[in-house]
N, CA and C of each residue as an Amber inpcrd file, in Angstrom:
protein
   465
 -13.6750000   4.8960000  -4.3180000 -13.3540000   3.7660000  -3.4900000
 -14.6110000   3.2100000  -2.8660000 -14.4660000   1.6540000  -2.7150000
 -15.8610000   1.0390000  -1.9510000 -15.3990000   1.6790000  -0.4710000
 -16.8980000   1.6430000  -0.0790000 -16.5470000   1.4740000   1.3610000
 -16.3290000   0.1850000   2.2050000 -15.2460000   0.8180000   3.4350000
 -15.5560000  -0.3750000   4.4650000 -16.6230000  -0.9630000   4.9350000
 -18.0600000  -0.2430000   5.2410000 -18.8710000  -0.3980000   5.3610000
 -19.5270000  -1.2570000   4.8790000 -19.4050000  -1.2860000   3.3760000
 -19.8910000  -2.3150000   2.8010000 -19.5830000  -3.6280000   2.3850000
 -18.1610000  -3.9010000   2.8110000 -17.4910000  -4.9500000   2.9470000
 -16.8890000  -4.7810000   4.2980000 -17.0620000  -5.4720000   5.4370000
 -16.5940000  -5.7720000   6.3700000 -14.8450000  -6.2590000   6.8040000
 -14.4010000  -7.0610000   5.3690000 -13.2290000  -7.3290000   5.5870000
 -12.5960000  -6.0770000   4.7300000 -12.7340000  -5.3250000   4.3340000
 -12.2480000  -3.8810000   3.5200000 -12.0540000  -2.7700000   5.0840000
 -10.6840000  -2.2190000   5.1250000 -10.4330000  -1.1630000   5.9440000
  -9.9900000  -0.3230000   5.4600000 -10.4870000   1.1030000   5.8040000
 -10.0500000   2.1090000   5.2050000  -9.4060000   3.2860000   6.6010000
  -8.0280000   3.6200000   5.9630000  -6.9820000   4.3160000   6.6450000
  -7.6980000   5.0910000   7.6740000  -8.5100000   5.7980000   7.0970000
  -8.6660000   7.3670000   7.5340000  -9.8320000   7.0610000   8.3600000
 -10.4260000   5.7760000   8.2070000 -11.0320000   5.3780000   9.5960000
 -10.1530000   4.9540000  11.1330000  -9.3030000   4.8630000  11.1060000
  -7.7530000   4.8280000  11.9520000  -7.1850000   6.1710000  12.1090000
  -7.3100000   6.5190000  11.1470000  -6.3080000   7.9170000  11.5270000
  -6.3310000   8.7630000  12.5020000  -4.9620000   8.8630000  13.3440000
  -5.3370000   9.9540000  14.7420000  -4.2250000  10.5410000  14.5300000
  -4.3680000  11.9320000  15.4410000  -3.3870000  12.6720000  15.3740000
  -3.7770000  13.9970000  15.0860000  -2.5250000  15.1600000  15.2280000
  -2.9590000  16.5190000  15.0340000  -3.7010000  17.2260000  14.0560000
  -3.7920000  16.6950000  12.7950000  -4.1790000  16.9580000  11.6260000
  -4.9900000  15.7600000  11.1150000  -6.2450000  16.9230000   9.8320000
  -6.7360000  15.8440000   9.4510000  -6.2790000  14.8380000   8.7320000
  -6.5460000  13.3480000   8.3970000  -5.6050000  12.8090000   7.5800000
  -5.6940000  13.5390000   6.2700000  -5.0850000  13.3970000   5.2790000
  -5.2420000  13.7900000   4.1450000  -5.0750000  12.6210000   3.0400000
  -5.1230000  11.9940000   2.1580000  -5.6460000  10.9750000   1.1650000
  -6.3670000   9.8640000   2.0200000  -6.4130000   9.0180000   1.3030000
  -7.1850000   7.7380000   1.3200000  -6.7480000   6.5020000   1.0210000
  -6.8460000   5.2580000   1.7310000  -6.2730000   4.6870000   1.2990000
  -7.4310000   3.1930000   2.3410000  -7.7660000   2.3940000   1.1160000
  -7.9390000   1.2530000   1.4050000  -7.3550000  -0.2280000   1.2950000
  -7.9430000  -1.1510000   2.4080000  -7.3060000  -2.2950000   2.4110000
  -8.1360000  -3.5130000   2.7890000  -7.4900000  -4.5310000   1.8720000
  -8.4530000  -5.6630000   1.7670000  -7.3590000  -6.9930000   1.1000000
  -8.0770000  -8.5530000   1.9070000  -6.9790000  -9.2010000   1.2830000
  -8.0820000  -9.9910000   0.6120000  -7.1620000 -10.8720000  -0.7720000
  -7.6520000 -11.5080000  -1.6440000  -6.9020000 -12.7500000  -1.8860000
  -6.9870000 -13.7450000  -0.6580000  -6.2810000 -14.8300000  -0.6560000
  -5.0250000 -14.3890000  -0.1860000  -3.6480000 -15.0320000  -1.7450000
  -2.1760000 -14.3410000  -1.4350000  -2.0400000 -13.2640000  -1.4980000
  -3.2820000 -12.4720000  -1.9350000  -2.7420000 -10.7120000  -2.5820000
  -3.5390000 -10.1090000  -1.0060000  -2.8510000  -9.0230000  -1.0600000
  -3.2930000  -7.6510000  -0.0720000  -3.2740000  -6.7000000  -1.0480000
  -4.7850000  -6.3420000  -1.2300000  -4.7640000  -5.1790000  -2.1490000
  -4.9600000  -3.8990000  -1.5310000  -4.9160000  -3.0250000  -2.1180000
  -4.7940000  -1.5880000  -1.4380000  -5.1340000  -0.5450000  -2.7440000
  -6.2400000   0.2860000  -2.5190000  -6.2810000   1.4860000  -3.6270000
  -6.1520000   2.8380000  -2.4470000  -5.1590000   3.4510000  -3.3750000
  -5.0800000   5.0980000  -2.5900000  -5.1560000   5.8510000  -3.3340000
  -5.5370000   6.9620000  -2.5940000  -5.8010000   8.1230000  -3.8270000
  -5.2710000   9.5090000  -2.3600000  -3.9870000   9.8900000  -3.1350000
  -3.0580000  11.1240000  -2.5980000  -3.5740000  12.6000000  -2.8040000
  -2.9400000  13.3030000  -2.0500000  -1.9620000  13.6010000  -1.7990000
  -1.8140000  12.7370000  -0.4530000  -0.4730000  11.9790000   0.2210000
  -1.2500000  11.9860000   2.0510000  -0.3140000  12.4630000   2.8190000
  -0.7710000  12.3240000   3.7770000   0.0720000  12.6870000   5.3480000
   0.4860000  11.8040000   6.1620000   1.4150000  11.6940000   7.6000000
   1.3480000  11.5240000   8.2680000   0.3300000  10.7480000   8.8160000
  -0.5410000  11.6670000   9.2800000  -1.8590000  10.8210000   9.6900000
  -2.1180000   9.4860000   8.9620000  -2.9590000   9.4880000   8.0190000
  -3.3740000   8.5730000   6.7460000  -2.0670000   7.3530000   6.8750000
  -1.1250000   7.5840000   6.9440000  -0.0800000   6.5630000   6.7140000
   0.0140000   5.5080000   8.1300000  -0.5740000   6.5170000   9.8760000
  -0.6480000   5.9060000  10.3940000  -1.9570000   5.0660000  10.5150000
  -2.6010000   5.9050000  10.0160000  -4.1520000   5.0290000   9.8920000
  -3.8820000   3.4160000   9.2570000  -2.9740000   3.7670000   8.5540000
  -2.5790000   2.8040000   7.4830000  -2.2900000   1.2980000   8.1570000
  -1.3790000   1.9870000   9.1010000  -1.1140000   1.0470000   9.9570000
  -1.3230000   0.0360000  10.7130000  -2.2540000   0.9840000  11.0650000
  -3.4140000   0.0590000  12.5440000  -4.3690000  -0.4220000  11.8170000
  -5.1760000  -0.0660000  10.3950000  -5.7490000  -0.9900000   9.6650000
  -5.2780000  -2.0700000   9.1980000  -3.7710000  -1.8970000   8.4260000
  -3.2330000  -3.4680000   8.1280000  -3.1720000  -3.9180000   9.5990000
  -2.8550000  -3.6330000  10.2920000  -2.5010000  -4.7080000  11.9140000
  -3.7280000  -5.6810000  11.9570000  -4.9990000  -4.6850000  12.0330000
  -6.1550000  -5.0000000  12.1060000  -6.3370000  -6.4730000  11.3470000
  -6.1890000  -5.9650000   9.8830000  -6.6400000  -7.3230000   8.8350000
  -5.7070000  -8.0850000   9.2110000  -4.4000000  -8.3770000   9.2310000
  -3.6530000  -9.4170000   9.6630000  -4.2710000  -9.9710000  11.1000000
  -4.5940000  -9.7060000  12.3170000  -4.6090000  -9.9060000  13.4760000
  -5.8850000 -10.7880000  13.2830000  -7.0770000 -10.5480000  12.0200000
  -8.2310000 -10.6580000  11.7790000  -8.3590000 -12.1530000  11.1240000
  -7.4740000 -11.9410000   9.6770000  -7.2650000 -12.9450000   9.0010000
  -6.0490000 -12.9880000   8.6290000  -4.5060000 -13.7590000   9.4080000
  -3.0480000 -13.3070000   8.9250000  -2.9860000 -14.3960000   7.4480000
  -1.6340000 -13.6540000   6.8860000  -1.9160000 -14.3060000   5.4640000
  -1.3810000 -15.5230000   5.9130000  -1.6090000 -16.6420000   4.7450000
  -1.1110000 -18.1210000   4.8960000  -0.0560000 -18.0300000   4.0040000
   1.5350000 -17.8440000   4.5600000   2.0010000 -18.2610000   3.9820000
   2.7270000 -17.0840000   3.2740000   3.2870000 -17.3940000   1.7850000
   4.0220000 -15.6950000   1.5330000   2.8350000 -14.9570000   0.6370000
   3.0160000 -13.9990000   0.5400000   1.9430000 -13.0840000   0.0070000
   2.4940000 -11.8400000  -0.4340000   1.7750000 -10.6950000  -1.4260000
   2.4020000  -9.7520000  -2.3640000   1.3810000  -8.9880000  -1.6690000
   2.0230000  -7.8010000  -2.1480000   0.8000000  -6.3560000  -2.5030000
   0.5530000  -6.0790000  -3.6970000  -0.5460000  -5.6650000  -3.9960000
  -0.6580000  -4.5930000  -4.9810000  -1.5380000  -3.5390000  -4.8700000
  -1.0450000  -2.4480000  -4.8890000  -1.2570000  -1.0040000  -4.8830000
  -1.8820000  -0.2190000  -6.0130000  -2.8660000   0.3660000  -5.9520000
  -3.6410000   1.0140000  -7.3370000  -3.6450000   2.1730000  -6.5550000
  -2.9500000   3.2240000  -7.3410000  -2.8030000   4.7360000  -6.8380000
  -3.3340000   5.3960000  -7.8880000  -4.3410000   6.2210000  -6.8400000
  -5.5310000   7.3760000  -8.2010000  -5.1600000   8.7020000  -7.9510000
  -5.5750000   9.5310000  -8.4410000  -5.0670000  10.7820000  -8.2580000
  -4.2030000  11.3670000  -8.0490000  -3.2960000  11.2200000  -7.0470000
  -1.9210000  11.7090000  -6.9860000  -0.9260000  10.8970000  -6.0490000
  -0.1910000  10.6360000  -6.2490000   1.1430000   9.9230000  -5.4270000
   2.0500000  10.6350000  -4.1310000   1.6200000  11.8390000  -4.4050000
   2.9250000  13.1770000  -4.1100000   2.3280000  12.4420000  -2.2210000
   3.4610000  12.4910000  -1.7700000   4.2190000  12.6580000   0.1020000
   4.9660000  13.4350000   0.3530000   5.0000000  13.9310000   1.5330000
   5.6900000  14.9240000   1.9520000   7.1650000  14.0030000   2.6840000
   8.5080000  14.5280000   1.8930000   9.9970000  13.9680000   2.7370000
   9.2870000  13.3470000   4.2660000   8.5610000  13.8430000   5.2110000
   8.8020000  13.2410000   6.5750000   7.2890000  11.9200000   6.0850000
   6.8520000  12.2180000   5.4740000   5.6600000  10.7280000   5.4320000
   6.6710000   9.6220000   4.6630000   7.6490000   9.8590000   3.3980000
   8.7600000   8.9180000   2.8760000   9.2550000   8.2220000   4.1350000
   9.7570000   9.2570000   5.0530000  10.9600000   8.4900000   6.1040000
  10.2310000   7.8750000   6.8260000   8.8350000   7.9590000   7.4000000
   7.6110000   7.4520000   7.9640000   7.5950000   5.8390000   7.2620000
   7.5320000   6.0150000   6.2390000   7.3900000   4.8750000   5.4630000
   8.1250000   3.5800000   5.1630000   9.3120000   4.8540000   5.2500000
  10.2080000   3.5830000   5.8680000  10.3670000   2.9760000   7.1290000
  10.4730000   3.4150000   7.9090000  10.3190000   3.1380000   9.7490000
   8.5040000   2.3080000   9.2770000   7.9920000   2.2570000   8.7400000
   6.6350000   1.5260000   8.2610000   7.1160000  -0.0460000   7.7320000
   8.0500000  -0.0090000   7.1950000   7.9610000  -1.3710000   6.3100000
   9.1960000  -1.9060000   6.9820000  10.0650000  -0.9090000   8.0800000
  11.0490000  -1.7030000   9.1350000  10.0680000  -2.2520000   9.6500000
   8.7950000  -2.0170000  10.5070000   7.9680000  -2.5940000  11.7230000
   7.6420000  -4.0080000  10.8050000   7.2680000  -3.5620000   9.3290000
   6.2590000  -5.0720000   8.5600000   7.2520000  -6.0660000   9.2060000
   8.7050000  -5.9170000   8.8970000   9.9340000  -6.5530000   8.5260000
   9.8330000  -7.1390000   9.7000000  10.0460000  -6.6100000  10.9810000
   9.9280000  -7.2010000  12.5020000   9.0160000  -8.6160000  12.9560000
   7.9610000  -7.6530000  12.6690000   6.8470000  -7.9050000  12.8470000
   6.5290000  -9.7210000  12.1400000   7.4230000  -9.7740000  11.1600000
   7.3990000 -10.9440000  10.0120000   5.4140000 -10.8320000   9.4570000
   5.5650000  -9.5590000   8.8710000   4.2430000  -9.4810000   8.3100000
   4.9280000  -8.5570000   6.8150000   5.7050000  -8.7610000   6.1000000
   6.0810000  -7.9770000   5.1010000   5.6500000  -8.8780000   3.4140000
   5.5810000  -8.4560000   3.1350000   5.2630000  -9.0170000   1.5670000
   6.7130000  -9.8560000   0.6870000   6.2140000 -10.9540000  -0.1120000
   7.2030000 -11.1490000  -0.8990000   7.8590000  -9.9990000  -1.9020000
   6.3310000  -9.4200000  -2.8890000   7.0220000  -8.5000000  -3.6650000
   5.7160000  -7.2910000  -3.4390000   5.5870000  -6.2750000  -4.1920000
   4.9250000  -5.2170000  -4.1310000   4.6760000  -4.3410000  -5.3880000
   3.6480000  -4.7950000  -5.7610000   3.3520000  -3.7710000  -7.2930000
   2.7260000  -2.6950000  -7.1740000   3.1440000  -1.5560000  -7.8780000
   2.0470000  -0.3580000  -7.6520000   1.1630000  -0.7020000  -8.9500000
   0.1950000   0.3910000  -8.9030000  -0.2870000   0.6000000 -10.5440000
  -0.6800000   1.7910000 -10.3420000  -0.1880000   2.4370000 -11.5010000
   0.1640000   4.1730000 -10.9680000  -0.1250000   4.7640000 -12.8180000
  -1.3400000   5.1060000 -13.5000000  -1.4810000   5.4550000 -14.4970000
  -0.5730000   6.3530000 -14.6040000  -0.3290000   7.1000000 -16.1370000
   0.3890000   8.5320000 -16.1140000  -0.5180000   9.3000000 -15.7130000
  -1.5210000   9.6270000 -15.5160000  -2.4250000  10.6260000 -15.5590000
  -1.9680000  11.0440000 -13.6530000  -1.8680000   9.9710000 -12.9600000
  -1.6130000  10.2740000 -11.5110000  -0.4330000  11.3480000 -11.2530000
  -0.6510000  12.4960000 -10.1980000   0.0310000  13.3890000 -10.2350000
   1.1310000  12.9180000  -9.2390000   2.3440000  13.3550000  -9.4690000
   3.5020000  12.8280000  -8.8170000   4.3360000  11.8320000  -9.4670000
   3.6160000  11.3870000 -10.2120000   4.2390000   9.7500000 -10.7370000
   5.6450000   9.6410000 -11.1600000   5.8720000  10.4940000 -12.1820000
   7.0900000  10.5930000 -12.4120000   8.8450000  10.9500000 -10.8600000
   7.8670000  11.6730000 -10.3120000   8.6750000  12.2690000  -9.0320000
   9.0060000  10.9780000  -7.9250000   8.0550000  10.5140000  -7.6740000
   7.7460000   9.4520000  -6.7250000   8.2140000   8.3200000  -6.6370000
   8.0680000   7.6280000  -7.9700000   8.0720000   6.2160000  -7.7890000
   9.2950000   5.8220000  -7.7390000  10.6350000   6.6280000  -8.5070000
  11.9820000   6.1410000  -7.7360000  12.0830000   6.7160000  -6.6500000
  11.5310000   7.2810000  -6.1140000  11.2630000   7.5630000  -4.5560000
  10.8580000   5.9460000  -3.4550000   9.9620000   5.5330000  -3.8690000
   9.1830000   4.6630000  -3.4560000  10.0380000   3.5280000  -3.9280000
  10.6500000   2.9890000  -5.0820000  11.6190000   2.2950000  -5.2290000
  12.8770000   2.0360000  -4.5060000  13.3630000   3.2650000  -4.6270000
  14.4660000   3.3550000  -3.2220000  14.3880000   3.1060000  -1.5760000
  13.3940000   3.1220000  -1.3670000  12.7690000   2.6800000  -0.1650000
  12.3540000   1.6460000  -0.1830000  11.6110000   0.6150000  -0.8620000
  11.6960000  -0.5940000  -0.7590000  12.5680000  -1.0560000  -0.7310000
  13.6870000  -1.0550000  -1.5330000  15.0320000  -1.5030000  -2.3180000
  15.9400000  -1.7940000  -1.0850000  15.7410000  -0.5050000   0.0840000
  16.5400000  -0.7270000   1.6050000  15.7980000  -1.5280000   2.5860000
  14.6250000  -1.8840000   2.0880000  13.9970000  -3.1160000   2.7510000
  13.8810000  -4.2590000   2.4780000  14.5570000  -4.4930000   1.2310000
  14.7130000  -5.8010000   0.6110000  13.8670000  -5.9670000   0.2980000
  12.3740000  -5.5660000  -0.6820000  11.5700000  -5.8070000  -1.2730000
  11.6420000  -5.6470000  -2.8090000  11.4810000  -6.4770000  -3.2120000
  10.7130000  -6.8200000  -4.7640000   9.4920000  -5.3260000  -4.5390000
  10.0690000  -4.6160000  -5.8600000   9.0710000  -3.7380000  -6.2500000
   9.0030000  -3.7450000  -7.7020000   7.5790000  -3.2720000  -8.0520000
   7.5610000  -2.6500000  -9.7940000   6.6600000  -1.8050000  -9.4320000
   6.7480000  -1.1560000 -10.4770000   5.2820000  -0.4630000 -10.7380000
   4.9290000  -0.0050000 -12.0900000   3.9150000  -0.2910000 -12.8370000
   2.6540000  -0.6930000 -13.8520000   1.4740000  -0.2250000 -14.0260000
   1.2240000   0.1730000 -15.2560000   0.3200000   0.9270000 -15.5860000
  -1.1450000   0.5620000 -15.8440000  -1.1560000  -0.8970000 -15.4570000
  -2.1970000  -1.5610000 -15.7650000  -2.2630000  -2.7500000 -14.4650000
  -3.9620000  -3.5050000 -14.0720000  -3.2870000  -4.4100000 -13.2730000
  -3.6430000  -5.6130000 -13.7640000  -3.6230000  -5.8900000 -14.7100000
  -3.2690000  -7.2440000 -15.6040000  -1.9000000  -7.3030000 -15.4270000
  -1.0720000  -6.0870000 -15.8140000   0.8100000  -6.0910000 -15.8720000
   0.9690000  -6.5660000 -14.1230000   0.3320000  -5.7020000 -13.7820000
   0.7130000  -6.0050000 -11.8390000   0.3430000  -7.6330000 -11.4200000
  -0.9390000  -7.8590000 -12.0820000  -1.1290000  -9.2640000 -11.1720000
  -0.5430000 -10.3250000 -11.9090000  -0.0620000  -9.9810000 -13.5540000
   1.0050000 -11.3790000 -14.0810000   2.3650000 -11.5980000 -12.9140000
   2.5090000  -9.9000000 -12.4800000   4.4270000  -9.8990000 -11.9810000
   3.7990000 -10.5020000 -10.8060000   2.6260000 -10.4490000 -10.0770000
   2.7510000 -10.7330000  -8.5320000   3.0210000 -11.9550000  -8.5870000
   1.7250000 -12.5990000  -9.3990000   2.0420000 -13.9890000  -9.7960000
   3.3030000 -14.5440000 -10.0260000   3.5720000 -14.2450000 -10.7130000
   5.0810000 -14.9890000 -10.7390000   6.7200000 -14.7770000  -9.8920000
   6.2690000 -13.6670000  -8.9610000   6.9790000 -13.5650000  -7.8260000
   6.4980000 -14.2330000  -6.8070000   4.9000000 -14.5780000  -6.6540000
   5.0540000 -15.3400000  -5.4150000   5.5060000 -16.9580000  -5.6190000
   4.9110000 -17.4600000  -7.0910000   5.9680000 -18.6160000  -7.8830000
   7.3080000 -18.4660000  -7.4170000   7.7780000 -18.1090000  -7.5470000
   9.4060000 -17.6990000  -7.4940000   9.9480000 -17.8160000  -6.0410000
   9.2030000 -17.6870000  -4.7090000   9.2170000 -17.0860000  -3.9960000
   9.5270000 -18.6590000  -2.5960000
């Protein structure tokens, strides 16, 4: 992963992260016009997810998007969460929802090689799905940025 450091508008989680434990994965964030991109690389925690948090607040509060806007997600290494970071996650994308900072749709890109993948992603599906989000997830991000594209078309 780049650093924040070296891009100023790039935030990374685990520079946020507080709490009892260290965070555990990684996860950066950066916007690109309509897209909010994000690369993580798992296993994570708790922590990391709140880091997560107060960094997107950050970039929105910094530069909010114009208008509707997608994610896309590039997950390296492993996917795997622990049940209480899932339910975290959700109480996560209730606040986006509030907040009126939530995405039109949301692509992952999640090679096979990433550990969890198979376990996870109807995990992660089902949880969007109760937030009313447009999800996929894709093994490539040519596949991710045709679907974003044409969901925020759609949109």
């Amino acid at each position: 992963m780049n650093s924040s450091s070296q891009d100023p508008k790039r935030r990374r989680s685990e520079d946020y992260a507080r709490g009892l434990f260290r965070p555990h994965g990684r996860i950066e964030i950066w916007s690109e016009g309509s897209v909010v991109r994000l690369v993580a690389e798992g296993p994570f925690n708790l922590e990391i997810l709140q880091g997560l948090g107060v960094a997107m607040s950050e970039l929105f509060a910094e530069s909010p998007p114009q208008g509707r806007f997608a994610d896309i997600l590039e997950m390296r290494s492993s996917i795997l969460a622990s049940p209480e970071v899932m339910s975290a996650f959700g109480d996560f994308l209730a606040r986006m929802s509030a907040a009126k900072t939530a995405p039109v749709a949301v692509a992952y890109i999640v090679g096979p090689e990433v550990e969890g993948r198979e376990l996870m992603l109807p995990l992660f599906s089902r949880i969007y799905a109760q937030h009313q989000r447009r999800f996929a997830a894709f093994e490539t991000e040519a596949e991710a940025l045709d679907w974003v594209r044409h969901q925020l078309a759609e949109a």
